[in-house]
Amino acid sequence: MSVREEFDAWAADGRDRGMEDRHWATAKHALGRMPVEPGDVVLDLGCGSGYAGRAIRDTYDAGRVYGLDGSPEMARNASGYTDDPAVGYLIGDFGALPFADDAIDHGWSMEAFYYAADPHETLREIARVLRPGGTFFCAVNYYEENVHSHEWQDRISVEMTRWDASEYRDAFRDAGLVVAEQDFVPDRDVEIPDESAFPTDDWDSRADMVERYREFGTLLTVGVAR
Amino acid sequence: MSVREEFDAWAADGRDRGMEDRHWATAKHALGRMPVEPGDVVLDLGCGSGYAGRAIRDTYDAGRVYGLDGSPEMARNASGYTDDPAVGYLIGDFGALPFADDAIDHGWSMEAFYYAADPHETLREIARVLRPGGTFFCAVNYYEENVHSHEWQDRISVEMTRWDASEYRDAFRDAGLVVAEQDFVPDRDVEIPDESAFPTDDWDSRADMVERYREFGTLLTVGVAR
Amino acid sequence: MKESLLDILCCPLDKHDLDLEDASGEDEIESGTLVCTECGERYPIEDGIPNLLPPDMREETPA
Amino acid sequence: MKESLLDILCCPLDKHDLDLEDASGEDEIESGTLVCTECGERYPIEDGIPNLLPPDMREETPA
Ligand SMILES: Nc1ncnc2c1ncn2[C@@H]1O[C@H](CSCC[C@H](N)C(=O)O)[C@@H](O)[C@H]1O
Ligand SMILES: Nc1ncnc2c1ncn2[C@@H]1O[C@H](CSCC[C@H](N)C(=O)O)[C@@H](O)[C@H]1O
């Protein structure tokens, strides 16, 4: 199945908003670190419901924020959630970004980058569209160290790239991005029930759930375009 | 009083270790974000007891780590706390760094930068000694937004620079460093007593103490050399 | 979409500029076509959202 | 200090290379003098720690 078919279905049954709720717990911390200045043009890659772009616009008084998504239904939903004229959504693919060289001040992506058919090519595309000194904040919950995420591939028809932290750093550098920081951002918001509640439907043990959310959390890699 | 006299006295009465204990709560998180690779040369500016350099060496297998401090007694103490031959300490001033151009892969500074007599010149010096793509992690607890820190100047004879977050970003950029991220890193380790314990010797109200540690915490600005 | 987006958009295939054709809408462009000034490839704008997927990803494919 | 530190050290004043004189110590340099190859300024190494403060900050000043 294509990205479009898979995620159009997610958007149609409301999973765009469900992801927003789950991802916000770590996304808010990573978003808070971005060096966005008033007037900047920011791009959200794989925007889903588009919440990150709206938050960037509200927090930093960004000039224009664009959310790109390969699923027309995601872009349509995202568009419907705001009437801020400085926020726009468009349909496009990670492998062929429809932006001019150096057109973007900062890039953001949450739980989307690893769906790129060719992640190396996507990083090169991001390096191309960012102006020199622009940053790319890449946040993922699906990565090698997070063993609890490995099974996610079984539940989705789109192929996913599972790198570890050092593979992210290497790939950024290969694409010409300087790695400025890397971090595991814990999710401190998700409620973890008492020991007595385990096993739950999703978790064999409390220790696993603690490790997944409070220790591994979201892997954030920040690249800077030269 | 000079930096040397002030901080030699601190080192002599053990305040180097006291600072290490207090600063570790936020420093550990900022240190954990550094993109240091095995073999890298890392510089700790205003190293005090030198704990950050030792942690960088242990965590990242850095090639060589140097702690620079303007207080000979601080450098001597720091030197005495390790026998790792890849860790070295030296006496020097922020205003005139004794390193060749592009000699350093990454720079770190915790609760020290604002003592620079000319902070803009110090940033230019840091930009000079970092290789292109090298990062400078600048962590401070004394800054404009942290109103609870303002009185610290009264207790110390060295003049301190009190910038807010945006002044840090502007000054980094003026010195030729790209700002890659900025964050308020909370101190979640310090124990905050129950309401009934307030006022304490140091805190009028619990709300103030919560704000100082859990909300403001340490201001981290990450710059990248071009 | 706002017309200002055109300043930074380009053809996803060859990265050349796009021309806007048959635009309609009031404050914003609600529908129209973006045409590559180099390769002539056409990208639709529907309900105010431009679709800049490469043409082979744009077509409906049966599941 | 290890001799490898010399690779990246320079004179804090004019950023020129330093020569090591009168070095003593076994694995590491315990004492000696670093001399600027350009301006001739001299920086002491004591107890293995080089003092590269600019000369006007190095002297003992009464409080
Ligand atoms: N190759 C590709 N090009 C563009 N978008 C893609 C893509 N592969 C996946 N996506 C989009 O990436 C999103 C991943 S879900 C994450 C959505 C949002 N960032 C959030 O944090 O909740 C989906 O909306 C999906 O349609
Ligand atoms: N101009 C200057 N040049 C070099 N070091 C300086 C300096 N001004 C202050 N310092 C040093 O900066 C240190 C500040 S105290 C912080 C020490 C340590 N980084 C920690 O986190 O605990 C002191 O050791 C002081 O001697």
XYZ file of C-alpha atoms and ligand atoms in Angstrom:
630
model
C 0.000 0.000 0.000
C 1.173 3.520 -0.672
C 1.756 6.248 1.908
C -1.289 7.957 0.497
C -3.619 5.026 0.857
C -2.358 4.078 4.307
C -2.525 7.571 5.794
C -5.670 8.685 3.968
C -7.340 5.872 5.876
C -5.812 7.082 9.156
C -7.012 10.619 8.504
C -10.494 9.429 7.581
C -11.007 7.581 10.866
C -9.576 10.341 13.103
C -6.170 8.862 13.813
C -4.592 12.208 12.899
C -5.952 13.695 16.132
C -5.099 10.578 18.137
C -1.446 10.878 17.069
C -1.431 14.549 17.903
C -2.510 13.759 21.478
C 0.098 11.049 21.941
C 2.971 12.873 20.255
C 2.448 16.201 21.972
C 3.981 14.964 25.260
C 7.464 14.934 23.743
C 6.925 17.120 20.671
C 6.219 20.158 22.866
C 9.671 19.899 24.474
C 11.467 19.525 21.156
C 9.432 22.332 19.561
C 10.376 24.568 22.503
C 14.045 24.243 21.602
C 13.747 25.521 18.030
C 15.606 28.774 17.310
C 12.739 30.227 15.282
C 12.617 34.026 15.043
C 9.608 36.194 14.152
C 9.076 36.174 10.392
C 10.828 32.865 9.739
C 9.459 30.356 7.224
C 9.080 26.918 8.805
C 8.257 23.576 7.169
C 6.638 20.608 8.956
C 7.419 17.385 7.104
C 4.681 14.761 7.432
C 2.465 17.152 9.330
C -0.503 14.841 10.008
C -3.097 16.943 11.816
C -0.721 19.890 11.499
C -0.537 20.721 15.207
C 3.227 21.319 15.228
C 3.076 24.019 12.599
C 0.258 25.769 14.432
C 2.232 25.641 17.695
C 5.339 27.044 15.985
C 3.336 29.873 14.533
C 1.700 30.714 17.872
C 4.844 30.385 20.011
C 7.411 32.078 17.813
C 5.329 34.422 15.685
C 6.801 32.628 12.671
C 6.149 34.428 9.413
C 4.755 31.478 7.481
C 4.456 27.829 8.390
C 3.819 25.084 5.849
C 2.801 21.539 6.588
C 3.614 19.007 3.876
C 2.019 15.583 3.841
C 1.835 12.765 1.305
C -1.737 12.010 2.274
C -4.311 14.370 0.730
C -6.774 13.545 3.501
C -4.229 14.482 6.188
C -3.532 17.810 4.470
C -7.243 18.451 4.127
C -7.925 17.705 7.803
C -4.971 19.858 8.900
C -6.248 22.708 6.752
C -9.658 22.461 8.383
C -8.245 22.857 11.899
C -7.026 26.444 11.459
C -7.953 29.659 9.732
C -4.610 31.372 10.373
C -3.679 32.785 6.942
C 0.032 32.381 7.772
C -0.342 28.600 8.039
C -0.662 26.556 4.853
C -0.773 22.869 3.979
C 0.263 21.098 0.828
C 0.450 17.610 -0.558
C 3.897 16.369 -1.460
C 6.392 13.568 -0.990
C 9.536 13.486 1.171
C 11.534 12.227 -1.781
C 10.842 15.229 -4.042
C 10.324 18.399 -2.039
C 8.529 21.110 -4.028
C 10.578 23.964 -2.541
C 13.271 26.156 -4.015
C 16.864 25.952 -2.723
C 17.407 27.827 0.585
C 13.672 28.672 0.781
C 13.082 27.430 4.349
C 14.469 28.801 7.631
C 13.732 25.771 9.801
C 12.372 22.273 9.309
C 10.491 20.033 11.718
C 9.342 16.428 11.503
C 7.657 14.247 14.147
C 7.126 10.531 13.722
C 7.214 10.776 9.957
C 10.800 10.873 8.669
C 11.304 7.102 8.722
C 8.522 6.592 6.198
C 10.664 8.197 3.497
C 11.247 5.692 0.692
C 14.892 6.813 0.535
C 15.770 8.574 3.824
C 19.229 9.598 2.587
C 17.715 11.320 -0.432
C 15.164 13.008 1.844
C 17.943 14.389 4.064
C 19.702 15.734 0.979
C 16.440 17.349 -0.107
C 16.046 18.919 3.345
C 19.639 20.206 3.244
C 18.874 21.682 -0.163
C 15.705 23.560 0.803
C 17.091 24.924 4.107
C 19.021 28.189 3.976
C 22.569 27.979 5.332
C 22.283 28.064 9.124
C 18.720 26.735 9.057
C 17.927 23.825 11.358
C 16.117 20.507 10.929
C 14.519 19.075 14.072
C 13.884 15.384 13.430
C 11.891 13.567 16.124
C 11.101 9.840 16.016
C 9.676 7.273 18.420
C 10.492 4.369 16.092
C 14.237 3.724 16.331
C 16.646 0.947 17.132
C 17.276 1.661 20.824
C 13.535 1.746 21.495
C 12.994 -2.016 21.369
C 9.351 -1.491 22.269
C 8.789 0.189 18.913
C 10.202 -2.591 16.757
C 6.890 -4.392 16.300
C 5.203 -1.300 14.875
C 6.359 -2.259 11.393
C 4.082 -5.313 11.551
C 1.038 -3.087 11.848
C 1.653 -0.848 8.885
C 2.042 -1.507 5.184
C 4.539 1.308 4.492
C 8.170 0.318 4.910
C 9.889 2.010 7.882
C 13.576 2.841 8.380
C 14.862 1.829 11.824
C 18.126 3.616 12.570
C 19.858 3.975 15.910
C 21.059 7.322 17.243
C 24.483 7.047 15.658
C 23.011 6.081 12.284
C 20.902 9.234 12.419
C 24.018 11.303 13.122
C 25.958 9.645 10.315
C 23.132 10.029 7.814
C 22.680 13.710 8.675
C 26.381 14.320 8.139
C 26.421 12.342 4.873
C 23.665 14.629 3.617
C 25.700 17.713 4.500
C 23.908 18.636 7.726
C 25.950 19.435 10.850
C 24.655 17.520 13.878
C 24.128 20.128 16.595
C 22.458 17.992 19.243
C 20.892 14.636 19.846
C 18.660 13.676 22.735
C 16.213 11.136 24.040
C 13.248 13.254 25.140
C 11.192 11.427 27.783
C 7.406 11.382 27.775
C 6.555 12.395 31.364
C 2.874 12.945 30.637
C 1.606 9.500 29.762
C 0.056 7.895 32.835
C 1.729 4.704 33.906
C -0.582 2.629 36.108
C 0.424 0.841 39.325
C 2.240 -2.449 39.226
C -1.027 -4.286 39.912
C -2.492 -3.224 36.545
C 0.129 -5.200 34.603
C 0.103 -7.039 32.286
C -2.173 -4.681 30.350
C -3.399 -5.147 26.783
C -0.308 -3.337 25.510
C 2.370 -3.934 28.137
C 3.713 -7.112 29.681
C 5.355 -5.302 32.561
C 5.435 -1.890 34.190
C 9.212 -1.791 33.721
C 8.767 -2.045 29.948
C 6.285 0.778 29.882
C 8.536 2.972 32.041
C 11.470 2.245 29.770
C 9.477 3.009 26.614
C 8.149 6.369 27.788
C 10.302 7.740 30.601
C 13.685 6.510 29.387
C 13.686 6.102 25.616
C 10.913 8.507 24.661
C 11.490 10.414 21.453
C 14.857 10.447 19.693
C 15.569 14.002 18.593
C 18.355 14.798 16.130
C 19.016 18.425 15.224
C 20.845 19.197 12.001
C 22.109 22.530 10.702
C 22.405 23.299 6.989
C 25.723 24.682 5.806
C 38.638 41.625 42.962
C 39.832 39.622 40.004
C 38.362 36.361 38.730
C 41.494 34.696 40.019
C 41.254 36.015 43.558
C 37.508 35.417 43.842
C 37.547 31.860 42.519
C 40.845 30.835 44.081
C 39.083 31.487 47.382
C 36.107 29.372 46.271
C 38.406 26.522 45.286
C 40.317 26.738 48.551
C 37.217 26.302 50.705
C 35.693 23.493 48.636
C 33.048 25.455 46.776
C 34.232 23.837 43.534
C 32.689 20.534 44.647
C 29.606 22.247 46.026
C 28.931 23.813 42.635
C 29.486 20.496 40.916
C 26.761 18.928 43.073
C 24.276 21.712 42.433
C 24.991 22.127 38.731
C 24.939 18.445 37.845
C 21.124 18.260 38.010
C 20.782 20.252 34.798
C 24.299 19.917 33.379
C 23.853 16.159 32.923
C 20.888 16.718 30.595
C 22.670 19.338 28.523
C 25.857 17.249 28.368
C 23.777 14.301 27.159
C 22.742 16.260 24.076
C 26.252 16.992 22.806
C 27.123 15.446 19.434
C 30.588 14.351 20.576
C 32.139 11.451 18.656
C 34.966 9.169 19.811
C 38.285 10.933 19.370
C 36.908 14.464 19.464
C 38.741 17.277 21.279
C 36.432 19.035 23.736
C 37.007 22.235 25.730
C 35.261 23.092 29.025
C 35.333 26.853 29.586
C 35.397 27.813 33.273
C 35.664 24.193 34.324
C 35.653 24.658 38.104
C 36.065 21.183 39.614
C 36.263 19.833 36.062
C 33.405 17.339 36.379
C 31.879 18.144 32.969
C 35.052 17.303 31.092
C 35.406 14.026 32.939
C 31.780 13.135 32.168
C 32.251 13.979 28.477
C 35.319 11.791 28.330
C 33.598 8.861 30.036
C 30.302 9.095 28.134
C 31.521 9.764 24.633
C 35.014 8.320 24.607
C 36.237 11.780 23.612
C 39.834 11.807 22.462
C 41.030 14.650 24.654
C 39.172 16.955 26.985
C 40.615 20.213 28.300
C 39.259 22.275 31.150
C 40.252 25.928 31.114
C 39.845 28.109 34.174
C 41.043 31.558 35.167
C 41.610 30.433 38.741
C 44.848 28.497 39.282
C 43.394 26.868 42.397
C 40.363 25.621 40.465
C 42.594 24.129 37.767
C 44.791 22.534 40.434
C 41.806 21.005 42.242
C 40.305 19.750 38.972
C 43.610 18.184 38.045
C 43.730 16.372 41.360
C 40.340 14.726 40.838
C 41.394 12.543 37.888
C 44.335 10.588 36.593
C 42.875 10.066 33.120
C 45.746 11.032 30.796
C 43.253 12.172 28.140
C 41.917 14.874 30.460
C 43.968 18.033 31.007
C 43.471 21.344 32.768
C 44.974 24.716 32.067
C 44.853 28.240 33.375
C 43.620 30.860 30.954
C 41.142 33.660 30.446
C 37.921 33.695 28.430
C 39.028 36.878 26.721
C 42.224 35.456 25.211
C 41.887 31.752 24.482
C 45.262 30.028 24.084
C 44.099 27.697 21.305
C 44.822 27.658 17.604
C 42.081 28.379 15.057
C 39.753 25.387 14.423
C 41.561 23.346 17.127
C 38.468 22.306 19.107
C 35.615 20.013 18.035
C 33.125 21.025 20.724
C 32.947 23.569 23.526
C 31.045 23.456 26.798
C 30.506 25.999 29.548
C 28.360 25.776 32.676
C 27.658 28.750 34.937
C 30.818 30.517 33.835
C 30.288 32.326 30.529
C 28.731 35.448 32.066
C 31.916 36.192 34.016
C 33.701 37.044 30.768
C 34.890 40.659 30.910
C 33.756 41.095 27.292
C 31.254 38.343 26.455
C 31.053 39.339 22.789
C 34.811 39.014 22.414
C 34.666 35.650 24.200
C 32.058 34.393 21.725
C 34.258 35.502 18.846
C 37.172 33.661 20.451
C 35.051 30.524 20.797
C 33.943 30.799 17.153
C 37.600 31.103 16.202
C 38.889 28.041 18.077
C 35.992 25.761 17.022
C 36.346 23.917 13.750
C 33.559 24.594 11.240
C 30.599 22.472 12.333
C 31.813 22.345 15.942
C 29.275 23.184 18.641
C 29.330 25.394 21.740
C 26.969 24.391 24.544
C 26.528 27.402 26.807
C 24.582 26.754 30.025
C 23.757 29.476 32.557
C 21.551 29.780 35.630
C 22.112 33.527 35.896
C 20.006 35.191 33.204
C 17.308 37.795 32.841
C 14.217 35.559 32.839
C 15.397 33.863 36.042
C 14.434 36.681 38.383
C 15.540 34.571 41.330
C 19.135 34.784 40.131
C 19.325 38.568 39.880
C 20.563 39.084 43.418
C 23.560 36.814 42.870
C 25.577 39.752 41.584
C 25.454 41.279 45.084
C 27.335 38.329 46.507
C 30.268 38.290 44.124
C 32.921 40.839 43.256
C 33.300 39.839 39.590
C 30.971 41.658 37.206
C 28.346 39.392 35.645
C 26.533 39.748 32.297
C 22.783 39.205 32.577
C 21.290 38.543 29.143
C 17.884 37.130 28.343
C 17.375 34.225 25.950
C 17.037 36.426 22.888
C 20.158 38.428 23.789
C 22.081 35.150 23.932
C 20.799 34.231 20.480
C 21.655 37.637 19.061
C 25.136 37.657 20.587
C 25.891 34.153 19.279
C 24.857 35.221 15.793
C 26.853 38.449 15.978
C 29.921 36.357 16.776
C 29.335 34.159 13.720
C 27.790 31.184 15.510
C 24.571 29.646 14.163
C 22.008 29.155 16.948
C 20.893 25.540 16.686
C 18.750 25.275 19.795
C 17.818 27.065 22.965
C 16.115 25.571 25.980
C 15.273 26.070 29.615
C 16.444 22.833 31.240
C 14.579 22.215 34.503
C 16.280 20.947 37.636
C 14.065 18.034 38.663
C 16.510 16.710 41.245
C 16.627 19.431 43.861
C 14.260 18.585 46.675
C 11.521 21.116 47.212
C 10.049 20.827 50.706
C 6.339 20.933 51.558
C 4.463 24.188 51.739
C 4.785 24.155 55.539
C 8.571 24.550 55.377
C 8.298 27.998 53.781
C 9.597 30.631 54.194
C 13.036 28.991 54.402
C 16.378 30.757 54.763
C 16.643 31.027 50.999
C 13.067 31.089 49.749
C 10.113 33.251 50.632
C 7.598 30.920 49.045
C 7.381 27.443 47.618
C 6.067 28.891 44.360
C 9.296 30.872 43.934
C 11.436 27.827 44.508
C 9.376 25.767 42.054
C 9.677 28.506 39.473
C 13.436 28.857 39.948
C 14.218 25.152 39.583
C 11.401 23.352 37.803
C 10.455 26.095 35.356
C 13.413 28.348 34.664
C 16.265 25.997 35.484
C 19.319 26.356 33.250
C 19.248 28.387 30.046
C 21.035 26.403 27.354
C 22.069 27.996 24.065
C 23.751 25.818 21.448
C 25.851 27.487 18.769
C 27.481 25.957 15.709
C 30.667 27.363 14.172
C 30.577 28.025 10.450
C -3.340 28.592 -0.477
C -1.961 32.120 -0.283
C -0.259 33.429 -3.381
C 2.897 34.080 -1.267
C 3.511 30.328 -1.177
C 4.366 30.574 -4.870
C 7.566 32.468 -3.957
C 9.148 29.322 -2.556
C 7.363 26.511 -4.411
C 8.982 24.734 -7.316
C 8.446 21.684 -9.465
C 9.200 18.622 -7.303
C 10.785 16.885 -10.289
C 13.233 19.400 -11.768
C 12.999 22.220 -9.165
C 12.110 24.850 -11.754
C 9.614 27.663 -11.156
C 5.883 27.145 -11.425
C 3.325 29.311 -13.189
C -0.187 29.635 -11.810
C -3.013 29.045 -14.340
C -6.825 29.195 -14.120
C -6.735 30.474 -10.560
C -10.000 31.132 -8.762
C -10.787 32.156 -5.204
C -11.019 35.416 -3.279
C -8.379 36.138 -0.570
C -6.773 32.807 -1.246
C -6.403 30.581 -4.282
C -9.070 27.885 -4.006
C -8.440 26.094 -7.278
C -6.145 26.321 -10.248
C -3.156 24.634 -11.798
C 0.571 25.029 -11.188
C 2.577 24.464 -14.340
C 6.313 23.854 -14.443
C 8.026 26.494 -16.569
C 10.591 23.908 -17.633
C 9.025 20.452 -18.025
C 5.386 21.576 -18.384
C 4.180 19.130 -15.701
C 0.816 20.245 -14.228
C -0.054 20.198 -10.518
C -3.650 20.777 -9.370
C -4.834 23.044 -6.553
C -8.075 21.695 -5.087
C -9.998 23.136 -2.132
C -7.096 25.511 -1.614
C -4.512 22.742 -1.230
C -1.829 22.339 -3.899
C -0.943 18.761 -4.756
C 2.749 18.626 -5.593
C 3.201 14.894 -5.455
C 5.310 13.644 -8.336
C 2.774 12.629 -11.023
C 3.374 8.884 -10.603
C 2.394 9.125 -6.912
C -0.596 11.364 -7.582
C -2.733 9.012 -9.652
C -5.284 6.869 -7.892
C -3.861 3.375 -7.564
C -6.137 0.490 -6.599
C -5.185 -0.990 -3.201
C 50.279 18.262 30.891
C 50.714 15.859 27.999
C 52.910 17.008 25.163
C 49.983 16.474 22.759
C 48.349 19.600 24.198
C 51.080 21.592 22.467
C 49.532 20.718 19.073
C 46.585 23.009 19.725
C 47.967 25.570 22.184
C 49.012 29.009 21.072
C 49.982 32.337 22.556
C 46.821 33.897 24.049
C 47.966 37.338 22.896
C 48.935 36.961 19.252
C 47.851 33.322 18.599
C 51.293 32.275 17.365
C 52.898 28.904 18.123
C 54.616 28.169 21.410
C 57.988 26.513 21.990
C 58.538 24.354 25.040
C 61.695 25.140 27.064
C 63.290 23.619 30.201
C 60.733 20.815 30.313
C 60.957 18.274 33.105
C 58.731 15.351 34.071
C 58.400 11.713 33.046
C 55.224 10.664 31.143
C 53.901 14.175 31.377
C 55.466 17.618 31.484
C 55.519 18.692 35.132
C 57.318 21.983 34.755
C 58.799 24.126 32.028
C 58.126 27.265 30.064
C 56.093 27.904 26.940
C 57.578 30.658 24.808
C 55.777 32.469 22.014
C 57.676 32.076 18.760
C 56.494 35.530 17.703
C 56.339 37.912 20.677
C 58.650 35.991 23.015
C 56.160 36.104 25.910
C 56.849 33.329 28.461
C 54.159 31.151 30.102
C 55.027 28.885 33.035
C 54.037 25.247 33.498
C 53.816 24.438 37.222
C 52.750 21.135 38.780
C 51.841 19.988 35.279
C 49.418 22.855 34.684
C 50.265 25.464 32.042
C 49.355 29.013 32.939
C 48.310 30.804 29.762
C 46.736 33.832 31.345
C 47.726 37.022 29.550
C 50.733 38.329 31.524
C 48.835 41.268 33.055
C 46.319 38.855 34.618
C 48.979 36.416 35.773
C 50.850 38.610 38.265
C 49.795 38.525 41.891
C 47.749 41.613 42.539
C 46.980 42.676 46.085
C 43.272 42.435 46.885
N 6.922 9.818 1.935
C 6.120 10.671 2.569
N 5.962 11.936 2.104
C 5.143 12.807 2.744
N 4.448 12.497 3.863
C 4.580 11.255 4.356
C 5.406 10.297 3.747
N 5.341 9.160 4.457
C 4.505 9.396 5.492
N 4.039 10.663 5.433
C 3.104 11.300 6.363
O 3.724 11.361 7.632
C 2.733 11.345 8.653
C 3.213 10.376 9.715
S 2.157 10.339 11.136
C 2.780 11.740 12.099
C 1.946 12.943 11.952
C 2.350 14.153 12.821
N 3.671 14.649 12.499
C 2.285 13.805 14.290
O 3.251 14.003 15.017
O 1.243 13.323 14.747
C 1.425 10.918 8.004
O 0.526 12.009 7.993
C 1.845 10.486 6.606
O 0.870 10.751 5.617
N 37.261 35.294 32.652
C 37.387 34.009 33.021
N 38.271 33.210 32.398
C 38.403 31.912 32.780
N 37.686 31.342 33.763
C 36.810 32.112 34.428
C 36.616 33.461 34.082
N 35.642 33.962 34.895
C 35.264 32.968 35.718
N 35.954 31.844 35.430
C 35.823 30.540 36.094
O 34.514 30.052 35.859
C 34.123 29.216 36.929
C 32.706 29.581 37.284
S 31.992 28.520 38.498
C 31.394 27.150 37.508
C 32.318 25.972 37.530
C 31.832 24.727 36.804
N 31.687 24.940 35.366
C 30.540 24.210 37.382
O 29.570 23.998 36.651
O 30.484 23.996 38.604
C 35.098 29.434 38.076
O 35.875 28.287 38.261
C 35.919 30.634 37.607
O 37.254 30.592 38.037
